[in-house]
Each structure stands twice: as structure tokens, then as C-alpha cells.
Short mmCIF file of C-alpha atoms and ligand atoms in Angstrom, two decimals:
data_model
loop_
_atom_site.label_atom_id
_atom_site.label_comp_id
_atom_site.label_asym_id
_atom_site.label_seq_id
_atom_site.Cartn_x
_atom_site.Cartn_y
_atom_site.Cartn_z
CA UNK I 1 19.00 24.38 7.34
CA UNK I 2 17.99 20.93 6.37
CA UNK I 3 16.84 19.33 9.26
CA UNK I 4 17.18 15.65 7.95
CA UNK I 5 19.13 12.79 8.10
CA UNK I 6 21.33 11.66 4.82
CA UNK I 7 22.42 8.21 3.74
CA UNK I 8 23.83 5.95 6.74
CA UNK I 9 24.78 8.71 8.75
CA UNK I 10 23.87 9.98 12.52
CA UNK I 11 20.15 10.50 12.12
CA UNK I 12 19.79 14.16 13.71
CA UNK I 13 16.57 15.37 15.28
CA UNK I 14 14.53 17.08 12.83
CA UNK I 15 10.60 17.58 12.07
CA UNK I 16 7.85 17.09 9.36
CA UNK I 17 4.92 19.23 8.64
CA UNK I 18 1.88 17.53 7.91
CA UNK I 19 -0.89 19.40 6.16
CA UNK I 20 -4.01 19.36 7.92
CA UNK I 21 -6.12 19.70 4.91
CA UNK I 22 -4.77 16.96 2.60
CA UNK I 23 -3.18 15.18 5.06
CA UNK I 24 0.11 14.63 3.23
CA UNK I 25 3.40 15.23 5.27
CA UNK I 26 5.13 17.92 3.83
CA UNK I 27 9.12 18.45 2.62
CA UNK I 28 9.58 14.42 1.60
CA UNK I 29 12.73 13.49 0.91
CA UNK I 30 11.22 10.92 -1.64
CA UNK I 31 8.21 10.47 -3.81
CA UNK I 32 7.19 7.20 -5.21
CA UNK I 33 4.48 7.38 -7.72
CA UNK I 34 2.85 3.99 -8.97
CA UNK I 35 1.22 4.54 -12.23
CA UNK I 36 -1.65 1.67 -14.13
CA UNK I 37 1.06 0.55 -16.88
CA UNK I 38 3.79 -0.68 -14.86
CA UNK I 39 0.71 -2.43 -12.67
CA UNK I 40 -0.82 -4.33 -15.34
CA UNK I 41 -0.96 -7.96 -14.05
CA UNK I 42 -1.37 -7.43 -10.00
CA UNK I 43 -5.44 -6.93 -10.88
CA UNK I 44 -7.75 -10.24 -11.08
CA UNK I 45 -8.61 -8.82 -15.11
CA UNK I 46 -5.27 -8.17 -16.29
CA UNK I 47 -7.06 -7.07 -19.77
CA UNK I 48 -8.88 -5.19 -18.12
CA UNK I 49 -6.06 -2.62 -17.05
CA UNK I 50 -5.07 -2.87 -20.95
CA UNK I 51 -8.33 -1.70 -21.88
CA UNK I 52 -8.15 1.15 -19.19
CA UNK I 53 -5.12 2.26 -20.44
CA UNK I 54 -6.05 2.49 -23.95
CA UNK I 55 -9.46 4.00 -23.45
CA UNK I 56 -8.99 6.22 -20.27
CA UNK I 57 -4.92 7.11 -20.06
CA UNK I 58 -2.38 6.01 -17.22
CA UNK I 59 -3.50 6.55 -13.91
CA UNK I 60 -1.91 7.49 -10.99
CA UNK I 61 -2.93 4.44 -8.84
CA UNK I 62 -0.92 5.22 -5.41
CA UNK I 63 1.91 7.08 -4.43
CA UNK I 64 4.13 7.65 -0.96
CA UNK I 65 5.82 10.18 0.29
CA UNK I 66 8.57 9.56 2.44
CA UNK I 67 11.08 11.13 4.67
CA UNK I 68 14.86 8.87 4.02
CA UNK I 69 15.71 7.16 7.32
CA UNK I 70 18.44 5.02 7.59
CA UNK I 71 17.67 1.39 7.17
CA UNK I 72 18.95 -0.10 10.41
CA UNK I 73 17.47 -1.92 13.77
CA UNK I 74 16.39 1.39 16.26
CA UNK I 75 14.84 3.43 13.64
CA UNK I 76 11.81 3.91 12.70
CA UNK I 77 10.23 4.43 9.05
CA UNK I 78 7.29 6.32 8.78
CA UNK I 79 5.28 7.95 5.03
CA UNK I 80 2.47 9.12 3.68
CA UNK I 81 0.49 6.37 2.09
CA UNK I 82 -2.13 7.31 -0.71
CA UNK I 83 -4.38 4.79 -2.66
CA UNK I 84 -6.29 7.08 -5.32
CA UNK I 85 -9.82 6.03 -6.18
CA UNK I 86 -10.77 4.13 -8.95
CA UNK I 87 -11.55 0.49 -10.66
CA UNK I 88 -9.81 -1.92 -12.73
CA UNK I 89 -12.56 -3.85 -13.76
CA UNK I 90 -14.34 -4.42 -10.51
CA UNK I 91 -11.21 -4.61 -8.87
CA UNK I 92 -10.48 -1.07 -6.92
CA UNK I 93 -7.21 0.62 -7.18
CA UNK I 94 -4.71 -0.55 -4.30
CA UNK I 95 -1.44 -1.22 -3.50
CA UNK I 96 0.89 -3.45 -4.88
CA UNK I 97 0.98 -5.03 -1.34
CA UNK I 98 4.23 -6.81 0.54
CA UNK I 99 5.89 -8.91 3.33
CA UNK I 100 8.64 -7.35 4.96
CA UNK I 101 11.97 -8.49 3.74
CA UNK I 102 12.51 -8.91 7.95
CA UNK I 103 9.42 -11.00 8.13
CA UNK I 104 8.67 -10.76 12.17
CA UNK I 105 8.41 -6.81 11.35
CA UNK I 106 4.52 -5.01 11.97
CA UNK I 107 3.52 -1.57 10.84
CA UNK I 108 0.81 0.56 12.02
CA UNK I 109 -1.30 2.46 9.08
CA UNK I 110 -3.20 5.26 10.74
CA UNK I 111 -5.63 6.75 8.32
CA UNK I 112 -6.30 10.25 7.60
CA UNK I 113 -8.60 10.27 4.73
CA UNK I 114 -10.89 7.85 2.38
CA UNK I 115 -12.23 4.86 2.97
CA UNK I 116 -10.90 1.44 2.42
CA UNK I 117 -9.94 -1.89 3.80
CA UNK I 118 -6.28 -3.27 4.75
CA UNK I 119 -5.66 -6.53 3.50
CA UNK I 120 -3.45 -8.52 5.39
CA UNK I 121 -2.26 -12.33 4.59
CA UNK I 122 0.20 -14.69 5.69
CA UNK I 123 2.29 -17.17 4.35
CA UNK I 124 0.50 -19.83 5.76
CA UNK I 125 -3.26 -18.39 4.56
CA UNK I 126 -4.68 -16.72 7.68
CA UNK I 127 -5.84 -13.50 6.26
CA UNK I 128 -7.73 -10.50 7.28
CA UNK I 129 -9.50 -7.67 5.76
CA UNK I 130 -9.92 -4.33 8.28
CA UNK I 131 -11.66 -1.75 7.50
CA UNK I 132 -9.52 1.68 6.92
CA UNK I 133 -11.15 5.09 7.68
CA UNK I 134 -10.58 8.69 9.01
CA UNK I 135 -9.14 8.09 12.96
CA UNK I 136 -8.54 4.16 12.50
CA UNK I 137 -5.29 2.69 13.24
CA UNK I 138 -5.06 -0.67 12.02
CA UNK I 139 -2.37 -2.86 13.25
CA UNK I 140 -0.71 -5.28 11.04
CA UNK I 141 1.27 -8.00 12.62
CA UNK I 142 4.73 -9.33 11.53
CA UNK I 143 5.04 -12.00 8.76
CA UNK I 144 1.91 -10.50 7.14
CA UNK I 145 1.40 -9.37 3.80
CA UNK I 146 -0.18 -6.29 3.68
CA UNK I 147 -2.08 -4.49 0.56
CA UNK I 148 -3.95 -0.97 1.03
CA UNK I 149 -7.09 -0.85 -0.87
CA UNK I 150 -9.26 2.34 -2.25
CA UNK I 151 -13.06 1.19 -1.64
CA UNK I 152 -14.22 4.69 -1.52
CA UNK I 153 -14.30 8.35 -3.81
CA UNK I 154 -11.65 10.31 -2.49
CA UNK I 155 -7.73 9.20 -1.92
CA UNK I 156 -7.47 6.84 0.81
CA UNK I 157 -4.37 8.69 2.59
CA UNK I 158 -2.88 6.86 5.96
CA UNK I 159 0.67 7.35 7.98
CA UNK I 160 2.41 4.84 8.26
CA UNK I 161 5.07 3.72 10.56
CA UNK I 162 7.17 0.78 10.54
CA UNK I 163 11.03 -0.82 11.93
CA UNK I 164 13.79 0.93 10.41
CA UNK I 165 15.10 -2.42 9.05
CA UNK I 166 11.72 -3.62 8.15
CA UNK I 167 12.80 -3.70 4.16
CA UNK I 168 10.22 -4.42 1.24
CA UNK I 169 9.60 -8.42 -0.28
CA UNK I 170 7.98 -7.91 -3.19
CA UNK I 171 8.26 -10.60 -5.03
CA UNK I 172 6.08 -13.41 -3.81
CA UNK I 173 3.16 -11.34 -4.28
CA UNK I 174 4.05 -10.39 -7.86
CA UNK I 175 4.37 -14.05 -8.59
CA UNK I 176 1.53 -15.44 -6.41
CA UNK I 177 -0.48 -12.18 -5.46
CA UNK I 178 -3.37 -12.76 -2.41
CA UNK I 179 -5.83 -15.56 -1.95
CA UNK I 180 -8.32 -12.69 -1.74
CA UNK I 181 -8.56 -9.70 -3.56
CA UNK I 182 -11.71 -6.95 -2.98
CA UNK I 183 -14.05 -6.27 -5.78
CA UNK I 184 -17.29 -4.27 -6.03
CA UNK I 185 -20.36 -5.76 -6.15
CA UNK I 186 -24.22 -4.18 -6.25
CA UNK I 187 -22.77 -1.24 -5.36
CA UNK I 188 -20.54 -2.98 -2.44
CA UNK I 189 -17.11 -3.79 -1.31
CA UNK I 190 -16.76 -7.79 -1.49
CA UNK I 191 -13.99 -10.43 -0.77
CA UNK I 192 -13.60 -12.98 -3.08
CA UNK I 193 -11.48 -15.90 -4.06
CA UNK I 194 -8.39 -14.53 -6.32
CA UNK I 195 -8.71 -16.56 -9.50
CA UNK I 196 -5.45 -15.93 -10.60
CA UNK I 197 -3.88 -16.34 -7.13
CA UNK I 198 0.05 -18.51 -7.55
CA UNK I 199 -0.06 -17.69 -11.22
CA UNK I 200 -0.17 -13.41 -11.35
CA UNK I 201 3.05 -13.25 -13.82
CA UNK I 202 1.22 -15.52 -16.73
C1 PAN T 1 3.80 1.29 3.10
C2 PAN T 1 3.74 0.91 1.62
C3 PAN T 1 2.92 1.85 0.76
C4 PAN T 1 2.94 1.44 -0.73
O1 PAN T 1 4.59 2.41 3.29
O2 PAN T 1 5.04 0.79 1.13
O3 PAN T 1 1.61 1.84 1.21
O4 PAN T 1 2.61 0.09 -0.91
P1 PAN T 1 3.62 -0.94 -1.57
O5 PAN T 1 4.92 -0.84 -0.83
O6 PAN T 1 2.98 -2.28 -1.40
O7 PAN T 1 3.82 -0.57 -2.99
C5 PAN T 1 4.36 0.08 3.83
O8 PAN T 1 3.66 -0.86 4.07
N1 PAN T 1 5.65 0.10 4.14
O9 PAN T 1 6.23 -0.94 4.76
ZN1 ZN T 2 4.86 -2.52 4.91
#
């Protein structure tokens, strides 16, 4: 029996498994896999990703896997969110990063694995950078941007859980990206200004 929902229909009561050793939820219904060459210009060294890719292959950045929940008001979205480890310069791997399309909309990440930091921003500049790590639940607010971030050697895995209608905005932080991005310094996570920040597509 397939104890899931389908399309717009009547969601029906059903379960997930979630594997205790990787902490991925098992049985998705879909699996989004973000790969270095379709994420060349979201880093602060866009030649930098060019060079990676030539030199070192494509990359698996991130992935989620996620059950398919209809998209309304009363339901709730949840996945498994995984940043893999790695650099782009001295830029680590992360997420692409989004608003909500229903800006007033918060998520919860609760992380199972890694280490990392959430990066949250919103329109009007406030920003924050929390911490992510094994028993952590970070909050982030509605009308924030929000942009997982690998900072440590292992894949930076969290659940996360968000309004069924929440939808994904993309596109202002193609175009602009973050005032801040995360970079590694002597050895150490840092925030920095984003160089490139309101001009990420040139
Ligand atoms: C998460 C993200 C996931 C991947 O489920 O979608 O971490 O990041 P991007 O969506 O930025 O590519 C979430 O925040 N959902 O709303
Ligand atoms: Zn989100």
C-alpha cells in the first residue's frame, strides 16, 4: 500500500521512516539534487567554481529529499535537507538560499548531522547567522531569506518543516544573492561583506 498523498487530493494519514544512522527520511516521493555546474555564479569567485569543475569534476553540492504534500494553507511541508562538505574558493558549499513565495511564512531546520551556520536575511538588511549542529533547532522567521551552509567535514543534514503554502522565491537571490556570505579563514568560519551582492547574474 502506498501510504501517501498524490497531487491535490485528500492528504491521507501515512508515515516516514527516518534512518537513524544517516539521518535521511526514507521512501521520498522526490529527490532534488543540486550539482556545482548549474551553481556557478551564486559563489563570491564565480571562476572559481569554473576552475573546480574543470580540475576536480561536478559536485554534488546539496540535495533534499522530500515527501509531496499538497501545496495549500493547513499543511505542512517537511524534507530532508543536506549541504555536502566542501569549498568553492573559500566560500563553503551551501544552499542556493530563498524567501518564501508567501513571505510572512517561517520554517524550522532541526539538524541531525554536520556542522554549519543558517543564514538568514531580510529584505530590509537585518540578517543573522546561527549556528547549525547535531540537536539544534533553529528558527527562521517569516519574510527571511534563508541559505544552509556546510562549515564542517561531513554532510550537514537537518529536517525541515515549513507551511504547506509556503512556496519557493528564488529569484531575488539569484539576481542580488546575500549581503553576507561565509568564507573560511585561518582555518575558521567568517562573515564577510558579499562583494558581488545586487549584481550575482553578471
Ligand atoms: C528547504 C530548502 C532546502 C534546499 O527545504 O528548500 O534546504 O535549499 P534551496 O531551496 O534554497 O535550494 C527550505 O527552506 N524549504 O522551504
Ligand atoms: Zn524555506
Amino acid at each position: 500500500m502506498k501510504p501517501v498523498v498524490s497531487g491535490n487530493m485528500v492528504t491521507k494519514p501515512f508515515f516516514v521512516g527516518w534512518d537513524p544512522k544517516d539521518a535521511v527520511m526514507d521512501d521520498p516521493d522526490n529527490h532534488i539534487e543540486r550539482y556545482l555546474d548549474k551553481l556557478t555564479r551564486m559563489w563570491i569567485d564565480p571562476d572559481a567554481a569554473k576552475r573546480h569543475l574543470k580540475k576536480k569534476g561536478n559536485p554534488l553540492v546539496y540535495e533534499v529529499y522530500e515527501k509531496e504534500i499538497p501545496q495549500r494553507d493547513g499543511e505542512i511541508q517537511f524534507c530532508s535537507s543536506i549541504t555536502h562538505p566542501g569549498k568553492i574558493g573559500t566560500e563553503y558549499f551551501m544552499t542556493k538560499g530563498h524567501f518564501h513565495k508567501r513571505r510572512d511564512t517561517a520554517e524550522i531546520y532541526y539538524c541531525l548531522k554536520g556542522r554549519g551556520f543558517m543564514l538568514m536575511e531580510r529584505e530590509d538588511g537585518e540578517h543573522y547567522l546561527l549556528e547549525m549542529r547535531p540537536g539544534r533547532t533553529v528558527y527562521v522567521p517569516g519574510d527571511f531569506a534563508h541559505r544552509s551552509i556546510n562549515a564542517g567535514d561531513e554532510p550537514l543534514i537537518s529536517l525541515a518543516v515549513y507551511p504547506g503554502d509556503a512556496g519557493h522565491d528564488y529569484g531575488s537571490i539569484e539576481t542580488s544573492g546575500f549581503r553576507y556570505v561565509v568564507v573560511e579563514k585561518d582555518g575558521r568560519p567568517e562573515m564577510i561583506e558579499n562583494p558581488r551582492y545586487g549584481r550575482m547574474l553578471e
